[in-house]
Short mmCIF file of C-alpha atoms in Angstrom, two decimals:
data_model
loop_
_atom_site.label_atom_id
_atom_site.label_comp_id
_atom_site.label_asym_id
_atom_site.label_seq_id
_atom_site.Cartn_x
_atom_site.Cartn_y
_atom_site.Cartn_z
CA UNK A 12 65.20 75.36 89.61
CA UNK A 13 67.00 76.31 93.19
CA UNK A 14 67.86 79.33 94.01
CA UNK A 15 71.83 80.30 92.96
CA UNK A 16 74.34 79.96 95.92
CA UNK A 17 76.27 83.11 96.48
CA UNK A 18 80.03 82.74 96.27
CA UNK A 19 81.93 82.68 99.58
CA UNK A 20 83.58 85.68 98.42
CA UNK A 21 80.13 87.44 98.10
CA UNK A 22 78.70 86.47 101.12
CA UNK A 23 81.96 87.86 102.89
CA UNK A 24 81.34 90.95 101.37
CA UNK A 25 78.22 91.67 102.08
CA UNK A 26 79.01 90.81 105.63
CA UNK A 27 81.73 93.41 105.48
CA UNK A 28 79.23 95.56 104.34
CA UNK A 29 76.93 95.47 106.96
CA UNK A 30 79.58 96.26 109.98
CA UNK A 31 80.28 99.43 111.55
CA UNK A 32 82.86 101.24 110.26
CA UNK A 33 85.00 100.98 113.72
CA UNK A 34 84.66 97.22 112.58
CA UNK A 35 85.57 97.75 109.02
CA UNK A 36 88.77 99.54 110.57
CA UNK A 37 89.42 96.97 112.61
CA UNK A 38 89.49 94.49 110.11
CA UNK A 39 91.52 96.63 108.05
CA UNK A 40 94.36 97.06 110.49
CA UNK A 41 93.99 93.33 111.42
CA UNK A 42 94.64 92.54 107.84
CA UNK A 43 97.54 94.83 107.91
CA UNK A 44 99.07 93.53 110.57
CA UNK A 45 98.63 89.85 109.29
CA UNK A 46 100.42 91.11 106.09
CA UNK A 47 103.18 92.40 107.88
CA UNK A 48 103.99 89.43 109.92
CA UNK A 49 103.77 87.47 107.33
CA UNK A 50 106.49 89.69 105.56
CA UNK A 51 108.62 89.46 108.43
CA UNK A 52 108.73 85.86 108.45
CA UNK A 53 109.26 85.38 104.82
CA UNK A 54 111.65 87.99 103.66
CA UNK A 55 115.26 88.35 105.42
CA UNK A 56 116.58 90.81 103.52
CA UNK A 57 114.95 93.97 103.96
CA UNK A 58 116.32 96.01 100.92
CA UNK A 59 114.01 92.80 98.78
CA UNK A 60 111.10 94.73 99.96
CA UNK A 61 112.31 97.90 98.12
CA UNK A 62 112.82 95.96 94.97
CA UNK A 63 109.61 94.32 95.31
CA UNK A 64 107.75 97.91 95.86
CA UNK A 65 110.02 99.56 92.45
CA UNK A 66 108.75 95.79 91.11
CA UNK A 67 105.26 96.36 90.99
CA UNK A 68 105.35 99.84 90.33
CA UNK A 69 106.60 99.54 86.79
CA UNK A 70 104.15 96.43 86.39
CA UNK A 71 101.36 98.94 87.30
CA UNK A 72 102.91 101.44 84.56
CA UNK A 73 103.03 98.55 81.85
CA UNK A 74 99.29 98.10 82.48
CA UNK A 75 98.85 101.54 81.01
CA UNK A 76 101.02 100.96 78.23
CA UNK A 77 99.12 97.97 77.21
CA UNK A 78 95.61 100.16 77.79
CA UNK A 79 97.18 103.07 75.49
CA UNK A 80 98.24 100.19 72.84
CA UNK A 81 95.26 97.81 72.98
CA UNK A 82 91.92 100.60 73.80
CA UNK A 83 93.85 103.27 72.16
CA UNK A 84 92.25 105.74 74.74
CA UNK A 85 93.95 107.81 77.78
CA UNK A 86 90.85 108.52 79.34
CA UNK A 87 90.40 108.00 83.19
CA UNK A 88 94.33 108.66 83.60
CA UNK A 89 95.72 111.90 84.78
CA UNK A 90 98.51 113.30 82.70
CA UNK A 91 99.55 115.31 85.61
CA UNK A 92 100.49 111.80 87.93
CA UNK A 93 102.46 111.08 85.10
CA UNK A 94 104.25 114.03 84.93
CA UNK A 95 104.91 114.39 88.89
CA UNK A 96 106.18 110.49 88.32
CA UNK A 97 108.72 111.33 85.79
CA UNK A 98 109.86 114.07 87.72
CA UNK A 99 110.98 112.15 91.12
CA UNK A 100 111.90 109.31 89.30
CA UNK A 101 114.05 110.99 87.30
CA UNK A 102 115.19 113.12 90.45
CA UNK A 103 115.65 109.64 92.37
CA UNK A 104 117.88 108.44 89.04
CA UNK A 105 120.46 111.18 89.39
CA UNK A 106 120.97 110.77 93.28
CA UNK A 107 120.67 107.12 92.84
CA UNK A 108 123.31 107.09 89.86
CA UNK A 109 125.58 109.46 92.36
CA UNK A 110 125.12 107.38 96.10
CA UNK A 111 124.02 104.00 95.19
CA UNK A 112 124.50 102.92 91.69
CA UNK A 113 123.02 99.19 91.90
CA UNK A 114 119.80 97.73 91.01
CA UNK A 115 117.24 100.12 92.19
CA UNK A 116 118.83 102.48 89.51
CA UNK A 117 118.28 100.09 86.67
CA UNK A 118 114.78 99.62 87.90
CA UNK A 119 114.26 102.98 88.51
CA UNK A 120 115.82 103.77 84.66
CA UNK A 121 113.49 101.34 82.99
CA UNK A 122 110.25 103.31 84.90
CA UNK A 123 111.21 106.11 84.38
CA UNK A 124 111.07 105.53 80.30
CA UNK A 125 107.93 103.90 80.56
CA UNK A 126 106.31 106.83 82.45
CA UNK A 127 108.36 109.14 79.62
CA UNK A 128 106.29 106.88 76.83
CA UNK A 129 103.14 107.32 78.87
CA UNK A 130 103.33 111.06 78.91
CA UNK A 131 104.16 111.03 74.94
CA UNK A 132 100.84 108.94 74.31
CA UNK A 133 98.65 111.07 76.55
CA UNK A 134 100.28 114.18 75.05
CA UNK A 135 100.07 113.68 71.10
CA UNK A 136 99.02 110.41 70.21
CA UNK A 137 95.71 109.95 72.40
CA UNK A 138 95.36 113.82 73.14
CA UNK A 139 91.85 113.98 71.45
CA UNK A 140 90.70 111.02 74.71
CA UNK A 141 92.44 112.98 77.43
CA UNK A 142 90.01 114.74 79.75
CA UNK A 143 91.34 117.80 80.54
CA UNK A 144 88.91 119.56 82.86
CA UNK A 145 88.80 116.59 85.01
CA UNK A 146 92.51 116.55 85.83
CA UNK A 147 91.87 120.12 87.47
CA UNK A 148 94.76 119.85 90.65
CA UNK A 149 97.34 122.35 89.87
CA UNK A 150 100.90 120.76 89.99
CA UNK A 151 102.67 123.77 92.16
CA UNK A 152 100.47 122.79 94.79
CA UNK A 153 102.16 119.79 95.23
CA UNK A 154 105.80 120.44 94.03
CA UNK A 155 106.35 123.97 96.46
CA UNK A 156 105.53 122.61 99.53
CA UNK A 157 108.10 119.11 98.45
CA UNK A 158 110.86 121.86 97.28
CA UNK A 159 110.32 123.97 100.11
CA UNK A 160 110.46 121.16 102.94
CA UNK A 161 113.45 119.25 101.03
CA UNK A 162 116.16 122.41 101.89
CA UNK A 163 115.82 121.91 105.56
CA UNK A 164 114.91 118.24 105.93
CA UNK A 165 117.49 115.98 104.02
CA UNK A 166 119.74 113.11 104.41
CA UNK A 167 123.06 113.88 106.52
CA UNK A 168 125.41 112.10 104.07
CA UNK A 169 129.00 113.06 102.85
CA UNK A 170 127.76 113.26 99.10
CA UNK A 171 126.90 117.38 97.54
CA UNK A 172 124.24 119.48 99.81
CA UNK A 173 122.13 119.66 96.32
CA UNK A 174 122.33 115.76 95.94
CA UNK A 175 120.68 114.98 99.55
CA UNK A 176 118.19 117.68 99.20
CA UNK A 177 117.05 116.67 95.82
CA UNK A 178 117.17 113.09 97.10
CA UNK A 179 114.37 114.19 99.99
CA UNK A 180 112.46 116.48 97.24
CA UNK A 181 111.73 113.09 95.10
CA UNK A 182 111.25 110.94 98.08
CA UNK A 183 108.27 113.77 99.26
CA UNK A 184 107.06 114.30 95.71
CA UNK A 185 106.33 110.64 95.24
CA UNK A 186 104.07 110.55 98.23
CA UNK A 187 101.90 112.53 97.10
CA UNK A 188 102.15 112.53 93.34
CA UNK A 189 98.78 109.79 93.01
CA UNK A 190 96.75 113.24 94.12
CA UNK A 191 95.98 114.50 90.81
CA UNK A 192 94.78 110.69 89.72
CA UNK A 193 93.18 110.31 92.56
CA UNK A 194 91.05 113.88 91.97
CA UNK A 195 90.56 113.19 88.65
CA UNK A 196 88.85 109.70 89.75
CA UNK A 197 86.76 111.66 91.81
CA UNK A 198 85.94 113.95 89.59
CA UNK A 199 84.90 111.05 86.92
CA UNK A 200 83.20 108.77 89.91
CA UNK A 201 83.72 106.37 87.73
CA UNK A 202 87.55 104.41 87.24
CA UNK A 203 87.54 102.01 84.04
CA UNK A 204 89.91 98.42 84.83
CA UNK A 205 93.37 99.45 83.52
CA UNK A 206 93.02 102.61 86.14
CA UNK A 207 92.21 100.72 88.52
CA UNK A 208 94.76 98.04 88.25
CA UNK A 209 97.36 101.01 87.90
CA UNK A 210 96.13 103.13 91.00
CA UNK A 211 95.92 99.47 93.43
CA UNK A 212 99.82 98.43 92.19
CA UNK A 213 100.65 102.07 93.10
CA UNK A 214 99.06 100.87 96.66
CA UNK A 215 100.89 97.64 97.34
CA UNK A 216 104.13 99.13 96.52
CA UNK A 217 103.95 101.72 98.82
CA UNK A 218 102.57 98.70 101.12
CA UNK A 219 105.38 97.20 100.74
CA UNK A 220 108.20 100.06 101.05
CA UNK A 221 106.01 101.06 104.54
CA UNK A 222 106.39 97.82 105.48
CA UNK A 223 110.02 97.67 105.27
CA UNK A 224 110.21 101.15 107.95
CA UNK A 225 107.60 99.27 110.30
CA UNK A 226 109.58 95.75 110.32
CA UNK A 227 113.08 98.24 110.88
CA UNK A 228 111.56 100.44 113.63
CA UNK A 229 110.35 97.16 115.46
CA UNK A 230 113.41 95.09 114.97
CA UNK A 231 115.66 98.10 116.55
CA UNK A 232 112.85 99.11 118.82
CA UNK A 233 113.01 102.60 117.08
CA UNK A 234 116.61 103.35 116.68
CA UNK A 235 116.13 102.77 113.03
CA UNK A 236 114.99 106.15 113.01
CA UNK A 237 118.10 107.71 114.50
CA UNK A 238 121.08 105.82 112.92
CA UNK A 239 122.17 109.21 111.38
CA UNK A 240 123.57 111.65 114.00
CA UNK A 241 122.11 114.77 112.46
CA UNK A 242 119.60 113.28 110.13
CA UNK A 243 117.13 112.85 113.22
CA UNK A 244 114.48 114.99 111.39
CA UNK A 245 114.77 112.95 108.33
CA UNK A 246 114.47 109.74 109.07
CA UNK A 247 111.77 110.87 111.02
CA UNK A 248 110.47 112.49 108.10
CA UNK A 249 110.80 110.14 105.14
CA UNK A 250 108.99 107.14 107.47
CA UNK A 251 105.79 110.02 107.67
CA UNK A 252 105.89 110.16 103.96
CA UNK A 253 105.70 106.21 103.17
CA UNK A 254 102.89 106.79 105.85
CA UNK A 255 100.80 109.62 104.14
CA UNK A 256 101.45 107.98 100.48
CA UNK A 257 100.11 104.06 102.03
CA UNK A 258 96.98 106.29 103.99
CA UNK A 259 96.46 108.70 100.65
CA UNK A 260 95.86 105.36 98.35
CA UNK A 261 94.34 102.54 101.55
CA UNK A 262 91.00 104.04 100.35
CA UNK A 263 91.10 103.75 97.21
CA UNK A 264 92.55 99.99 97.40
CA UNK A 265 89.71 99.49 99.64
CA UNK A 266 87.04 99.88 96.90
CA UNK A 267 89.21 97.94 94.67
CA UNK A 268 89.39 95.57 96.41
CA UNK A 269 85.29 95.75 97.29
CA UNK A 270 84.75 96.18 93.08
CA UNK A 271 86.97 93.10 92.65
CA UNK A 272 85.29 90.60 95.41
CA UNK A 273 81.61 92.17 93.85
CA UNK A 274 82.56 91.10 90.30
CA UNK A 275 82.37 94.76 89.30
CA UNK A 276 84.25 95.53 86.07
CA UNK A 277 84.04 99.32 86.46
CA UNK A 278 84.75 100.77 90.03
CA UNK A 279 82.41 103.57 91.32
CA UNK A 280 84.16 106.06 93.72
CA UNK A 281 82.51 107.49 96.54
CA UNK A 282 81.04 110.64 96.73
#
């Protein structure tokens, strides 16, 4: 019998492989930028890329749910994601009810449940398969320094001072509220499918709300970033956050991505 032909797919990855990593960052931002231009040319309407982002998000929740209903096991997730993700969307639903009122509140609503059931699983129905000592980050570390940078960085808007500075507090918390998931996969070394799927939507909607900032700030040629006159600061600022949250999680869709093109069912993080 002959020998079995590799896949295209395989033989591009283990060309991949064998580059420098200047080269595998180079073909990362080249892919990038592809994506984005392809964006640009597709979608006209800018706040589509928004919905598209809140889109997938809840998709990546309702892979959990149907994990917790079909393996009946919570292990691999952090409870502690969860819990930072119910807390900014549920911030985000109370400004958004207040100053916008329109679709992304609906979506953000029907999350923000399915996160709520998430937590209840985790917490009493699957509690004997949550790991505990692997989901180790302590929450304040994350929520004090949002709090504390959301009372002088905030939207300039007519609406209630406590309405634009909780509206910054769950726009900060949300880019970094994968951390404790992401440490607990680290932790574990090893991420079962139904993480994985979960943690990689979490990266293309954050792909896609970054792209939305990049596409603005080129189209005005950086203006985009001052349209408020005393919100300088935070437009400034909540563009750096879609920026941390899409660098925090391109690593980890990386090795996805590397798992998925391998035929690897169980992703193994690096050390």
């Amino acid at each position: 019998m002959g020998r079995k032909r590799s896949s295209p797919m395989n033989v591009f990855s283990e060309w991949v492989k064998k580059q420098s990593m200047r080269m595998k960052i180079c073909l990362g931002a080249m892919v990038a930028l592809l994506a984005l231009v392809a964006l640009k040319l597709t979608i006209h309407d800018h706040n589509h890329f928004f919905i598209g982002s809140e889109i997938i998000h809840a998709l990546g929740i309702f892979v959990l749910i149907y994990k917790l209903k079909t393996k009946k096991t919570c292990s691999g997730l952090s409870l502690k994601t969860q819990e930072l993700t119910a807390l900014f969307l549920a911030v985000r639903l109370f400004c958004s009810t207040i100053m916008e009122g329109d679709i992304h509140t609906v979506l953000d609503l029907t999350t923000l449940v399915s996160t709520l059931w998430v937590i209840y699983m985790i917490r009493f129905k699957l509690k004997s398969t949550y790991i505990k000592e692997l989901d180790n980050l302590p929450l304040y570390y994350v929520v004090v320094p949002c709090a504390i940078l959301a009372i002088p960085i905030h939207p300039f808007t007519p609406h209630f001072l406590i309405t634009r500075i909780f509206w910054a507090f769950g726009l900060y918390l949300e880019a970094v509220s994968v951390l404790p998931q992401l440490r607990l996969m680290q932790n574990a070394k090893m991420i079962e499918p139904f993480t994985a799927h979960y943690v990689f939507a979490l990266g293309v909607s954050r792909f896609l709300a970054c792209a939305h900032w990049i596409i603005k700030i080129y189209e005005t040629r950086g203006r985009y970033l001052y349209l408020i006159g005393s919100g300088y600061i935070w437009f400034s600022a909540a563009f750096l956050s879609e920026i941390v949250q899409t660098f925090i999680l391109a690593d980890f869709c990386y090795y996805y991505i590397k798992s998925f093109i391998q035929g690897q069912l169980i992703m193994r993080m690096p050390v």
